[in-house]
Short mmCIF file of C-alpha atoms in Angstrom, two decimals:
data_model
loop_
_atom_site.label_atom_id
_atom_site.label_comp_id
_atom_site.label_asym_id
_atom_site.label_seq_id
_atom_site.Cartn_x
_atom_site.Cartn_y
_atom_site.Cartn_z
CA UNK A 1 203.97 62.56 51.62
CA UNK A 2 203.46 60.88 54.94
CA UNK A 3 204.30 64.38 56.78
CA UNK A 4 201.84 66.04 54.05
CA UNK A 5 199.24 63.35 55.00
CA UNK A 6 199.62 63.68 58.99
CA UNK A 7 199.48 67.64 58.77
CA UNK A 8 196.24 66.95 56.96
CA UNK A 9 194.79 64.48 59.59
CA UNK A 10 195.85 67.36 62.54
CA UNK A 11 194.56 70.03 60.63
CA UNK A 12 191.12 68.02 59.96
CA UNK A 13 191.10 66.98 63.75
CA UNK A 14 191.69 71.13 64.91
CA UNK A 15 188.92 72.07 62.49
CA UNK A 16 186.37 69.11 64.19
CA UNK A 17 187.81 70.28 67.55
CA UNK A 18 186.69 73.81 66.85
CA UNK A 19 183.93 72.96 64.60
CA UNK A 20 182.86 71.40 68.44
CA UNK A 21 183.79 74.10 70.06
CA UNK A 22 181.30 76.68 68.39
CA UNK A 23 178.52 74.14 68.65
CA UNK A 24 178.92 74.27 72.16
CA UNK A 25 179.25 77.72 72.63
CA UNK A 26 175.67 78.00 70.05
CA UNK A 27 174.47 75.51 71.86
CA UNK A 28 175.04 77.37 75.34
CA UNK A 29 173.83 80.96 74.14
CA UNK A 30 170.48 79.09 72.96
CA UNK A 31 170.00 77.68 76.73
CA UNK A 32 170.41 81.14 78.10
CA UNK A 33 168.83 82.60 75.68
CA UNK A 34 165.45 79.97 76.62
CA UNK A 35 166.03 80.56 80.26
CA UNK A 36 165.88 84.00 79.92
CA UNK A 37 162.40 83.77 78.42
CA UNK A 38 161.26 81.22 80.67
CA UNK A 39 162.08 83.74 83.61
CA UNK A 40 160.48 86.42 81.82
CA UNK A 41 157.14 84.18 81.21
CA UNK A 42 157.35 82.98 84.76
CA UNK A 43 157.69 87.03 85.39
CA UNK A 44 154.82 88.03 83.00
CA UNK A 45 152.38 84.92 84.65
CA UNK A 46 152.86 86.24 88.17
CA UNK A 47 151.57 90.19 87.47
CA UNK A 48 148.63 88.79 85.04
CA UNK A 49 147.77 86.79 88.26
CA UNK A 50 148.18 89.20 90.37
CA UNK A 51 146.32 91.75 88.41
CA UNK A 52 143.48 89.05 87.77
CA UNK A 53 143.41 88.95 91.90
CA UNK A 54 142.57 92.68 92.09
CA UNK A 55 140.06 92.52 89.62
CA UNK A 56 138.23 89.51 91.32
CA UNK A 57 138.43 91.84 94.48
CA UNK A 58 137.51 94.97 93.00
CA UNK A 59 134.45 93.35 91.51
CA UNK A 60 133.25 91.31 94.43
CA UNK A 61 133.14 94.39 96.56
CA UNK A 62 131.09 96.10 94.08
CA UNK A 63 128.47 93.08 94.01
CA UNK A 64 128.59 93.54 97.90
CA UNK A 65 127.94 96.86 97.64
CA UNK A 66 125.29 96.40 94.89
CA UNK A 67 123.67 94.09 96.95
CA UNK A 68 123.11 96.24 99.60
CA UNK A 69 121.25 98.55 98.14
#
């Protein structure tokens, strides 16, 4: 009985053990997972400004020309 009960208790410890284990690893692909969209957001940000920049440009030459004439 006293073997039975210890196998138990090492059994129940390797199963919390893993059990921690695969949080860890869940845990670890959701952070990379979350950085990878924050890079791609950071990404996506800098060409929307950038593209807002040309605009601007493009538009205050055309006042410049418009005003001119």
């Amino acid at each position: 009985r006293e073997r039975k009960k210890e196998r138990e208790r090492e059994r129940k410890t390797e199963r919390e053990v893993r059990r921690g284990e695969i949080q860890t690893d869940i845990q670890r692909k959701r952070d990379r997972k979350e950085e990878k969209e924050g890079r791609k957001s950071e990404v996506q940000r800098d060409k929307h400004m950038e593209k807002k920049k040309k605009r601007k440009k493009r538009h205050d030459t055309y006042r410049k020309d418009q005003c001119v004439n």
